[in-house]
Amino acid sequence: MNLYLFAIKEDIRQPLNIILIILLPIPVLFIPGHPNSYPFGLSLYGMIIIFSSFLLSRPVVEDRMKGIILRIAASPISTLRYLSSHLLGYLSLLAIQISILLLGSLVIHGDAVTGRLALFSLYLTFGMMCLSLTLAWNVLFKSYNISFGLFSGLASIMCLFSGVSLPLFLLPSSLIRYIMFLPTYWLPYGLDAWFNGNTPAFIQAHAILLVYACIFLLIGSKRRL
Amino acid sequence: MIIKMEDVMKRFGRNLALDSFNLEMSKGEVIGLLGPNGAGKTTCIRAIIGLIPVDNGEITVFDELQDGKNRAIKRRIGYVTQELTIYEEMSAMDNLAFFGSLYGLSKEQIARKIPEVAKVIGLEGRLHEQSKQFSGGMKRRLNIGCALMHDPELIIMDEPTVGIDPQSRNFILEFVKELASNGTSILYTSHYIEEVEAVASRICIMDQGHTIASGTLPELIARIKGDSHILIDVRISSEEKLKELRAIPEIKEAALLDNQYHIVVPGGIIVFDKIIAVLSSQSIVNVNSKQPNLEDVFLTLTGKQLRDEA
């Protein structure tokens, strides 16, 4: 069993994770949008990605908290391979979740939502950023529950002010220049660009999300024995 | 040479965890590393495995420099951690397979090795059960089994019997002896002196980051030969009386364990009258003298009761 398959196996062993992956994207599809915009559920789904990332990456955090990381560090496996295999495993599960959302959108919204491949790529990049963010966040804590409790509050506030759980056009423009430093801002920004067919802005959203992902990954890959 | 540590120093902030520490281990040796909490045992182990860099000195393992990046060294070491580092949600088989795969074992090698290891650790027939359903002893055995999948030439066992029943402890000790008889080199740390006495071919006593004494059990006992060990059981014990005993110039060492004073006196010196004078108010129940063992060696050399410090 390689590390990648082991990471997936560890996650799908938890019934909550299965529910999270399969069922959670469905309800957001029924949330309507502004008449001149995309269904708002597509933006709110970003919040589900954040929390899914946190729950899916639990095993890698627990490895650190339970000391299993010691045994892994004592093996010939490099930290990079260990982390990348796990994150790839979690990203694969997120990819399944995203696919379920997009298939659901095909059934519910039909042709009102187009360019699903582009959306898939945006969500996946956002998912990478979220997984890295949770990894970096958990470096700060020794207890998963405390970490999750604080993260829940912070993530909810971040989503509220960055346009994930509240449409961007409702936010005052004076606030935008500040909230653009929030990594979560770049999902609704990318969604707007996708809806308006603004390809450079769409690519920009991807690029910035990837930069954030790299920064968080660097922080999160710090080995703590 | 399996392990060679030369003048190794490791500092954590102001705390000097390893202070010019030296250790040598030849092939097939079982070295028992003894020391109270904070003696530097875990730091020593982690430095050997390459989990932490050292500030000074040199460590070679299998005649190769241990710089933490040498995967060839890691591939030849099996590490049994003090804590249970197994996946309790997973079956014993999945645990063995996973930890085997970390060492590059192929599917076929893993499939062949699992029944072999399961038999050695006495878990055959329980392989498909989730390890969280196992008793403490079984989990400990699985913890050891995970370090054996890749046939390591050197096994490092960090207190492998902590918190288990005597039956499982005996199982593990017998198993360590069997491994050693097959030529595997073992570095074994424990707070239980009798365990180290039972398995180690050579013992290294460490305290405050450096080696206090090293040698075979008879060699170590010979170092304190001539000393008399007096055990006095009392009804009421007190730290004050212990201080008074220590103040007697003829007494080499004195310690208190529960209601028993353990006094070391150089051979030929008669101080019973002084001891009795100090302890007369403590209701003496029993007085004994005995031959020195490893515990006495430890007490004499470090001035500490190992078990108390655990």
Coordinates of C-alpha atoms in Angstrom, one line a residue:
Chain A
M1 CA 0.0 0.0 0.0
N2 CA 1.6 3.3 -1.0
L3 CA 1.3 6.5 0.9
Y4 CA -1.2 8.0 -1.5
L5 CA -3.6 5.1 -1.2
F6 CA -3.1 4.9 2.5
A7 CA -4.1 8.5 2.9
I8 CA -7.3 8.0 1.0
K9 CA -8.0 4.8 2.9
E10 CA -7.6 6.5 6.2
D11 CA -10.0 9.2 5.2
I12 CA -12.8 7.2 3.7
R13 CA -12.8 4.9 6.7
Q14 CA -14.6 7.8 8.5
P15 CA -18.3 7.8 7.7
L16 CA -18.4 11.5 8.2
N17 CA -16.0 12.0 5.4
I18 CA -18.1 10.0 3.0
I19 CA -21.1 12.1 3.9
L20 CA -19.0 15.2 3.5
I21 CA -17.8 14.3 0.1
I22 CA -21.0 12.9 -1.4
L23 CA -23.9 14.8 0.2
L24 CA -22.6 18.2 1.3
P25 CA -22.3 19.7 -2.2
I26 CA -25.9 19.0 -3.1
P27 CA -27.8 21.4 -0.9
V28 CA -25.8 24.5 -2.0
L29 CA -26.9 23.8 -5.6
F30 CA -30.4 24.9 -4.7
I31 CA -29.3 28.3 -3.5
P32 CA -30.3 30.8 -6.2
G33 CA -28.1 33.7 -7.3
H34 CA -28.6 37.3 -8.3
P35 CA -30.5 37.7 -11.6
N36 CA -27.3 38.9 -13.4
S37 CA -24.9 36.5 -11.7
Y38 CA -24.2 32.8 -11.3
P39 CA -26.0 30.7 -8.7
F40 CA -24.7 31.8 -5.4
G41 CA -24.3 28.2 -4.2
L42 CA -21.3 28.0 -6.5
S43 CA -19.6 30.6 -4.3
L44 CA -20.9 29.2 -1.0
Y45 CA -19.4 25.9 -2.0
G46 CA -16.0 27.5 -1.3
M47 CA -16.9 27.3 2.4
I48 CA -17.6 23.6 2.1
I49 CA -14.2 23.2 0.5
I50 CA -12.5 24.9 3.4
F51 CA -14.2 22.8 6.0
S52 CA -13.8 19.6 4.0
S53 CA -10.1 20.3 3.6
F54 CA -9.8 20.7 7.4
L55 CA -11.6 17.4 8.1
L56 CA -9.9 15.5 5.3
S57 CA -6.4 16.6 6.4
R58 CA -7.1 15.4 9.9
P59 CA -4.9 12.2 9.6
V60 CA -1.8 14.1 8.7
V61 CA -2.3 16.4 11.7
E62 CA -3.0 13.4 14.0
D63 CA 0.2 11.8 12.8
R64 CA 2.0 14.7 14.2
M65 CA -0.1 14.9 17.4
K66 CA 0.1 11.1 18.2
G67 CA 3.8 10.9 17.5
I68 CA 3.4 8.7 14.4
I69 CA 5.4 11.3 12.5
L70 CA 8.4 10.2 14.6
R71 CA 8.3 6.7 13.1
I72 CA 7.7 8.1 9.7
A73 CA 10.6 10.5 10.0
A74 CA 12.8 7.6 11.1
S75 CA 12.0 5.8 7.9
P76 CA 13.7 6.5 4.6
I77 CA 10.6 8.4 3.3
S78 CA 11.3 12.1 2.8
T79 CA 9.0 14.7 4.4
L80 CA 8.2 16.0 0.9
R81 CA 7.1 12.6 -0.3
Y82 CA 5.0 12.0 2.8
L83 CA 3.3 15.3 2.6
S84 CA 2.8 15.4 -1.1
S85 CA 1.3 11.9 -1.1
H86 CA -1.1 12.7 1.7
L87 CA -2.1 16.1 0.2
L88 CA -2.6 14.4 -3.2
G89 CA -4.8 11.8 -1.6
Y90 CA -6.9 14.5 0.1
L91 CA -7.0 16.5 -3.2
S92 CA -8.3 13.5 -5.0
L93 CA -11.2 13.2 -2.6
L94 CA -11.9 16.9 -3.0
A95 CA -11.8 16.3 -6.8
I96 CA -14.6 13.7 -6.3
Q97 CA -16.6 16.2 -4.3
I98 CA -16.1 18.9 -6.9
S99 CA -17.2 16.5 -9.6
I100 CA -20.3 15.7 -7.7
L101 CA -21.1 19.4 -7.4
L102 CA -20.6 20.0 -11.1
L103 CA -22.6 17.0 -12.1
G104 CA -25.3 18.2 -9.8
S105 CA -25.2 21.6 -11.3
L106 CA -25.7 20.0 -14.7
V107 CA -28.9 18.4 -13.4
I108 CA -30.2 21.4 -11.5
H109 CA -29.0 24.4 -13.5
G110 CA -28.5 22.8 -16.9
D111 CA -27.1 25.2 -19.5
A112 CA -27.3 28.2 -17.1
V113 CA -23.9 27.1 -15.9
T114 CA -21.3 26.5 -18.6
G115 CA -17.5 26.1 -18.7
R116 CA -17.6 23.4 -16.0
L117 CA -14.0 22.3 -16.7
A118 CA -12.8 25.8 -15.9
L119 CA -14.9 25.8 -12.7
F120 CA -13.4 22.4 -11.8
S121 CA -9.9 23.8 -12.2
L122 CA -10.7 26.9 -10.1
Y123 CA -12.3 24.8 -7.3
L124 CA -9.4 22.4 -7.4
T125 CA -6.8 25.2 -7.1
F126 CA -8.9 26.6 -4.2
G127 CA -8.9 23.2 -2.6
M128 CA -5.1 23.0 -2.9
M129 CA -4.9 26.4 -1.1
C130 CA -7.3 25.3 1.6
L131 CA -5.4 22.0 2.3
S132 CA -2.2 23.9 2.6
L133 CA -3.8 26.5 4.8
T134 CA -5.2 23.8 7.2
L135 CA -1.7 22.2 7.2
A136 CA 0.0 25.5 8.1
W137 CA -2.7 26.3 10.7
N138 CA -2.4 23.0 12.5
V139 CA 1.3 23.5 13.0
L140 CA 0.3 26.1 15.6
F141 CA -1.7 23.6 17.7
K142 CA -1.1 20.5 19.7
S143 CA -4.8 19.6 20.0
Y144 CA -6.9 19.0 16.9
N145 CA -10.1 20.0 18.6
I146 CA -8.8 23.4 19.7
S147 CA -7.4 23.9 16.3
F148 CA -10.7 23.0 14.7
G149 CA -12.7 25.2 17.0
L150 CA -10.6 28.3 16.3
F151 CA -10.3 27.5 12.6
S152 CA -14.1 27.3 12.3
G153 CA -14.5 30.8 13.7
L154 CA -11.7 32.2 11.6
A155 CA -12.8 30.5 8.4
S156 CA -16.4 31.7 8.8
I157 CA -15.2 35.3 9.2
M158 CA -12.8 35.0 6.3
C159 CA -15.6 33.6 4.1
L160 CA -18.0 36.3 5.2
F161 CA -15.6 39.2 4.4
S162 CA -14.1 37.8 1.3
G163 CA -17.2 37.2 -0.7
V164 CA -17.5 33.4 -0.3
S165 CA -20.6 33.4 1.9
L166 CA -21.7 36.9 1.0
P167 CA -21.8 38.1 -2.7
L168 CA -18.8 40.4 -3.5
F169 CA -21.1 43.1 -4.9
L170 CA -22.7 43.5 -1.5
L171 CA -19.4 44.4 0.1
P172 CA -18.3 48.1 0.1
S173 CA -15.7 48.8 -2.5
S174 CA -13.5 50.5 0.1
L175 CA -13.2 47.1 1.8
I176 CA -12.2 45.3 -1.3
R177 CA -8.6 46.6 -1.3
Y178 CA -8.1 45.1 2.2
I179 CA -9.9 41.8 1.7
M180 CA -8.0 41.0 -1.4
F181 CA -5.2 39.9 1.0
L182 CA -7.5 37.1 2.3
P183 CA -6.7 33.9 0.3
T184 CA -10.4 33.1 0.2
Y185 CA -11.2 36.3 -1.7
W186 CA -9.7 34.8 -4.9
L187 CA -12.4 32.2 -5.3
P188 CA -15.3 34.6 -5.7
Y189 CA -13.0 36.8 -7.7
G190 CA -12.3 33.8 -10.0
L191 CA -16.0 32.9 -10.2
D192 CA -16.8 36.5 -11.2
A193 CA -14.1 36.3 -13.9
W194 CA -15.4 33.0 -15.1
F195 CA -19.0 34.3 -15.3
N196 CA -17.9 37.4 -17.1
G197 CA -15.6 35.6 -19.5
N198 CA -12.6 37.6 -18.2
T199 CA -9.8 35.1 -18.9
P200 CA -6.8 37.1 -17.6
A201 CA -8.6 37.7 -14.2
F202 CA -9.6 34.0 -14.1
I203 CA -5.9 33.0 -14.6
Q204 CA -4.8 35.6 -12.1
A205 CA -7.2 34.0 -9.5
H206 CA -5.5 30.6 -10.1
A207 CA -2.0 32.1 -9.9
I208 CA -2.7 33.9 -6.6
L209 CA -4.3 30.9 -5.1
L210 CA -1.3 28.8 -6.1
V211 CA 1.1 31.3 -4.5
Y212 CA -0.9 31.2 -1.3
A213 CA -0.9 27.4 -1.5
C214 CA 2.9 27.3 -1.8
I215 CA 3.4 29.8 1.1
F216 CA 1.1 27.7 3.4
L217 CA 2.7 24.5 2.3
L218 CA 6.1 25.8 3.3
I219 CA 4.9 26.8 6.7
G220 CA 2.9 23.6 7.1
S221 CA 5.7 21.3 6.0
K222 CA 7.8 22.3 9.0
R223 CA 8.5 19.0 10.7
R224 CA 7.5 19.1 14.4
L225 CA 8.6 16.0 16.2
Chain B
M1 CA 31.0 -1.0 14.1
I2 CA 27.2 -0.5 14.2
I3 CA 27.1 2.7 16.2
K4 CA 29.9 5.1 17.1
M5 CA 29.2 8.3 18.9
E6 CA 32.2 10.5 19.6
D7 CA 32.0 13.5 21.9
V8 CA 28.5 14.3 20.8
M9 CA 26.9 17.4 22.1
K10 CA 23.4 18.5 21.8
R11 CA 21.9 21.6 23.3
F12 CA 18.2 22.6 23.6
G13 CA 18.3 26.2 24.5
R14 CA 20.2 26.3 27.8
N15 CA 19.7 22.6 28.5
L16 CA 22.7 20.4 27.5
A17 CA 21.0 17.2 26.6
L18 CA 24.1 15.4 25.4
D19 CA 27.4 16.4 26.9
S20 CA 30.5 14.9 25.2
F21 CA 28.6 11.7 24.9
N22 CA 30.4 8.6 23.7
L23 CA 28.9 5.2 22.7
E24 CA 30.1 2.3 20.7
M25 CA 28.2 -0.7 19.6
S26 CA 29.5 -3.8 17.7
K27 CA 27.5 -6.1 15.6
G28 CA 25.2 -8.5 17.5
E29 CA 25.5 -6.5 20.7
V30 CA 22.5 -5.7 22.9
I31 CA 23.2 -2.4 24.7
G32 CA 21.0 -1.4 27.6
L33 CA 20.8 2.3 27.9
L34 CA 19.9 3.2 31.5
G35 CA 19.2 6.6 32.9
P36 CA 16.7 8.7 34.8
N37 CA 14.3 11.0 33.0
G38 CA 16.1 13.9 31.4
A39 CA 19.3 11.9 31.3
G40 CA 19.4 12.3 27.5
K41 CA 18.4 8.8 26.4
T42 CA 15.7 9.9 23.9
T43 CA 18.0 12.6 22.5
C44 CA 20.7 10.0 22.1
I45 CA 18.3 7.7 20.2
R46 CA 17.0 10.5 18.0
A47 CA 20.5 11.6 17.2
I48 CA 21.5 8.0 16.2
I49 CA 18.4 7.7 13.9
G50 CA 19.1 11.1 12.4
L51 CA 15.9 12.8 13.6
I52 CA 17.8 15.7 15.2
P53 CA 21.1 17.3 14.2
V54 CA 23.9 17.4 16.8
D55 CA 25.8 20.5 17.7
N56 CA 29.2 18.9 18.0
G57 CA 30.9 15.6 17.7
E58 CA 30.3 12.8 15.2
I59 CA 27.9 9.9 14.8
T60 CA 28.5 7.1 12.5
V61 CA 26.0 4.3 12.0
F62 CA 27.0 1.2 10.0
D63 CA 30.3 3.1 9.4
E64 CA 28.5 5.9 7.6
L65 CA 28.2 9.4 8.8
Q66 CA 24.8 10.1 10.2
D67 CA 23.7 13.5 9.0
G68 CA 20.0 12.9 9.1
K69 CA 19.8 12.7 5.3
N70 CA 21.3 9.4 4.8
R71 CA 18.4 7.2 3.8
A72 CA 20.7 4.1 3.5
I73 CA 21.2 4.2 7.3
K74 CA 17.5 4.7 8.0
R75 CA 16.6 1.7 5.8
R76 CA 18.7 -0.5 8.1
I77 CA 17.2 0.7 11.4
G78 CA 14.0 -0.4 13.1
Y79 CA 12.7 2.1 15.6
V80 CA 10.3 1.0 18.3
T81 CA 8.9 4.2 19.8
Q82 CA 8.1 4.7 23.5
E83 CA 4.6 5.9 22.6
L84 CA 2.3 3.6 20.6
T85 CA 2.8 4.9 17.1
I86 CA 0.3 2.6 15.3
Y87 CA -2.9 3.5 13.5
E88 CA -5.5 2.2 16.0
E89 CA -8.4 2.6 13.4
M90 CA -6.6 0.3 11.1
S91 CA -6.2 -3.5 11.3
A92 CA -2.9 -5.0 12.4
M93 CA -2.3 -6.2 8.9
D94 CA -2.7 -2.7 7.4
N95 CA -0.4 -1.3 10.0
L96 CA 2.3 -3.8 9.2
A97 CA 1.8 -3.3 5.5
F98 CA 2.0 0.5 5.8
F99 CA 5.1 0.6 7.9
G100 CA 6.7 -2.0 5.6
S101 CA 5.9 0.1 2.6
L102 CA 7.7 3.1 4.2
Y103 CA 10.9 1.0 3.8
G104 CA 10.3 0.3 0.2
L105 CA 9.0 -3.2 0.5
S106 CA 7.1 -4.5 -2.5
K107 CA 3.6 -5.9 -2.3
E108 CA 5.0 -9.4 -2.6
Q109 CA 7.6 -8.8 0.1
I110 CA 4.9 -7.4 2.4
A111 CA 2.6 -10.3 1.8
R112 CA 5.4 -12.7 2.6
K113 CA 6.6 -10.8 5.6
I114 CA 3.3 -10.1 7.4
P115 CA 2.6 -13.7 8.5
E116 CA 6.2 -14.1 9.6
V117 CA 6.2 -11.0 11.8
A118 CA 2.7 -11.8 13.1
K119 CA 4.0 -15.1 14.3
V120 CA 7.0 -13.5 16.0
I121 CA 4.8 -11.0 17.8
G122 CA 2.1 -13.5 18.6
L123 CA -0.7 -11.8 16.6
E124 CA -1.3 -14.5 14.0
G125 CA -5.1 -15.0 13.7
R126 CA -5.7 -11.4 14.9
L127 CA -4.3 -9.7 11.8
H128 CA -7.7 -8.5 10.4
E129 CA -8.9 -7.0 13.7
Q130 CA -8.7 -3.2 14.3
S131 CA -5.8 -2.6 16.6
K132 CA -7.9 -0.4 18.9
Q133 CA -9.6 -3.6 20.0
F134 CA -6.3 -5.1 21.2
S135 CA -5.1 -5.1 24.8
G136 CA -2.2 -2.9 25.8
G137 CA 0.2 -5.7 25.5
M138 CA -0.9 -6.6 22.0
K139 CA -0.7 -3.0 20.9
R140 CA 2.9 -2.9 22.2
R141 CA 3.7 -6.1 20.3
L142 CA 2.2 -4.6 17.1
N143 CA 4.2 -1.5 17.8
I144 CA 7.3 -3.6 17.8
G145 CA 6.2 -5.7 14.8
C146 CA 5.9 -2.6 12.7
A147 CA 9.6 -2.0 13.2
L148 CA 10.5 -5.5 12.1
M149 CA 8.9 -5.6 8.7
H150 CA 12.0 -4.6 6.8
D151 CA 14.4 -7.0 8.7
P152 CA 16.5 -4.2 10.3
E153 CA 20.1 -4.9 11.3
L154 CA 19.8 -2.5 14.2
I155 CA 16.7 -2.2 16.4
I156 CA 16.3 0.7 18.7
M157 CA 13.8 0.1 21.4
D158 CA 12.7 3.1 23.5
E159 CA 11.1 1.8 26.6
P160 CA 9.1 -0.9 24.7
T161 CA 7.3 -2.3 27.8
V162 CA 5.8 0.8 29.3
G163 CA 2.4 0.3 30.7
I164 CA 1.9 -3.4 30.0
D165 CA 1.1 -6.5 32.0
P166 CA 3.9 -8.8 33.2
Q167 CA 2.9 -11.6 30.8
S168 CA 3.3 -9.3 27.8
R169 CA 6.5 -7.9 29.3
N170 CA 8.0 -11.4 29.5
F171 CA 6.9 -12.1 26.0
I172 CA 8.7 -9.0 24.7
L173 CA 11.9 -9.7 26.8
E174 CA 12.0 -13.3 25.5
F175 CA 11.4 -12.0 22.0
V176 CA 14.3 -9.4 22.3
K177 CA 16.6 -12.2 23.5
E178 CA 15.6 -14.3 20.5
L179 CA 16.3 -11.4 18.1
A180 CA 19.6 -10.9 19.7
S181 CA 20.5 -14.6 19.4
N182 CA 19.9 -14.2 15.6
G183 CA 22.6 -11.6 15.4
T184 CA 20.4 -8.4 15.4
S185 CA 22.0 -5.5 17.2
I186 CA 19.7 -3.9 19.7
L187 CA 19.8 -0.6 21.6
Y188 CA 17.3 -1.0 24.5
T189 CA 16.3 1.7 26.9
S190 CA 14.2 1.1 29.9
H191 CA 13.5 2.4 33.4
Y192 CA 13.2 -1.2 34.5
I193 CA 16.7 -2.3 35.6
E194 CA 15.7 -5.9 35.7
E195 CA 14.7 -5.7 32.1
V196 CA 18.1 -4.3 31.1
E197 CA 19.8 -6.9 33.3
A198 CA 17.8 -9.6 31.5
V199 CA 18.5 -8.6 27.9
A200 CA 21.6 -6.5 27.6
S201 CA 25.0 -7.9 26.9
R202 CA 26.5 -4.4 27.8
I203 CA 25.0 -1.6 29.8
C204 CA 25.6 2.1 29.4
I205 CA 24.5 4.2 32.4
M206 CA 23.9 7.8 31.5
D207 CA 23.0 10.9 33.5
Q208 CA 22.8 14.6 32.6
G209 CA 23.9 13.9 29.0
H210 CA 27.0 11.9 29.5
T211 CA 28.1 8.3 30.2
I212 CA 28.6 7.5 33.9
A213 CA 29.7 4.0 33.3
S214 CA 29.6 1.4 30.6
G215 CA 30.4 -2.3 30.6
T216 CA 29.0 -5.8 31.2
L217 CA 26.9 -6.4 34.3
P218 CA 29.7 -8.2 36.1
E219 CA 32.1 -5.4 35.2
L220 CA 29.8 -2.7 36.5
I221 CA 29.1 -4.6 39.7
A222 CA 32.9 -5.1 40.2
R223 CA 33.2 -1.3 40.2
I224 CA 31.2 -1.1 43.4
K225 CA 32.4 -4.4 44.9
G226 CA 33.3 -4.0 48.5
D227 CA 30.5 -1.7 49.3
S228 CA 27.9 -2.9 51.7
H229 CA 24.3 -2.4 50.9
I230 CA 22.0 -2.1 53.9
L231 CA 18.3 -2.1 53.6
I232 CA 16.3 -0.8 56.6
D233 CA 12.5 -1.1 56.6
V234 CA 10.8 1.4 59.0
R235 CA 7.2 2.1 59.8
I236 CA 7.5 5.9 59.5
S237 CA 10.0 7.3 57.0
S238 CA 11.0 10.9 56.5
E239 CA 13.2 13.0 54.2
E240 CA 14.7 14.7 57.3
K241 CA 16.1 11.4 58.5
L242 CA 17.4 10.7 55.0
K243 CA 19.3 14.0 55.1
E244 CA 20.7 13.0 58.5
L245 CA 21.9 9.7 57.2
R246 CA 23.5 11.4 54.2
A247 CA 25.3 13.7 56.7
I248 CA 27.1 10.7 58.3
P249 CA 30.6 10.9 56.7
E250 CA 31.0 7.1 56.5
I251 CA 27.9 6.7 54.4
K252 CA 28.6 6.7 50.7
E253 CA 25.0 7.0 49.5
A254 CA 21.5 6.9 51.0
A255 CA 18.1 6.8 49.4
L256 CA 14.6 6.3 50.4
L257 CA 12.1 4.1 48.5
D258 CA 8.6 4.0 50.1
N259 CA 9.4 2.9 53.7
Q260 CA 12.8 1.5 53.0
Y261 CA 16.2 3.2 53.5
H262 CA 18.8 2.0 51.1
I263 CA 22.3 2.8 52.5
V264 CA 25.6 2.2 50.8
V265 CA 28.6 2.0 53.0
P266 CA 32.2 1.3 51.9
G267 CA 33.3 -2.3 52.9
G268 CA 34.8 -2.8 56.3
I269 CA 33.3 0.4 57.9
I270 CA 31.0 -0.2 60.8
V271 CA 28.4 2.5 61.1
F272 CA 25.4 0.5 62.3
D273 CA 25.4 2.3 65.7
K274 CA 25.2 5.7 63.9
I275 CA 22.5 4.5 61.5
I276 CA 20.4 3.0 64.3
A277 CA 20.8 6.2 66.3
V278 CA 19.4 8.2 63.5
L279 CA 16.5 5.8 62.7
S280 CA 15.6 4.7 66.2
S281 CA 12.6 7.0 66.3
Q282 CA 11.3 5.6 63.0
S283 CA 10.2 2.2 64.3
I284 CA 12.6 -0.1 62.6
V285 CA 10.9 -3.2 61.2
N286 CA 13.6 -5.0 59.4
V287 CA 17.4 -4.7 58.7
N288 CA 19.0 -6.5 55.7
S289 CA 22.3 -6.4 53.9
K290 CA 22.6 -7.7 50.3
Q291 CA 24.9 -8.3 47.4
P292 CA 25.1 -5.4 44.9
N293 CA 23.1 -5.6 41.7
L294 CA 22.6 -3.2 38.8
E295 CA 20.2 -1.1 40.8
D296 CA 22.9 -0.6 43.4
V297 CA 25.4 0.3 40.7
F298 CA 23.0 2.8 39.3
L299 CA 22.4 4.3 42.8
T300 CA 26.0 4.4 43.6
L301 CA 27.1 6.0 40.4
T302 CA 24.2 8.5 39.9
G303 CA 23.0 9.0 43.5
K304 CA 19.5 8.5 42.2
Q305 CA 16.8 5.8 42.4
L306 CA 16.0 5.1 38.8
R307 CA 12.4 3.9 39.3
D308 CA 11.6 7.0 41.4
E309 CA 12.7 9.2 38.6
A310 CA 10.5 7.4 36.1

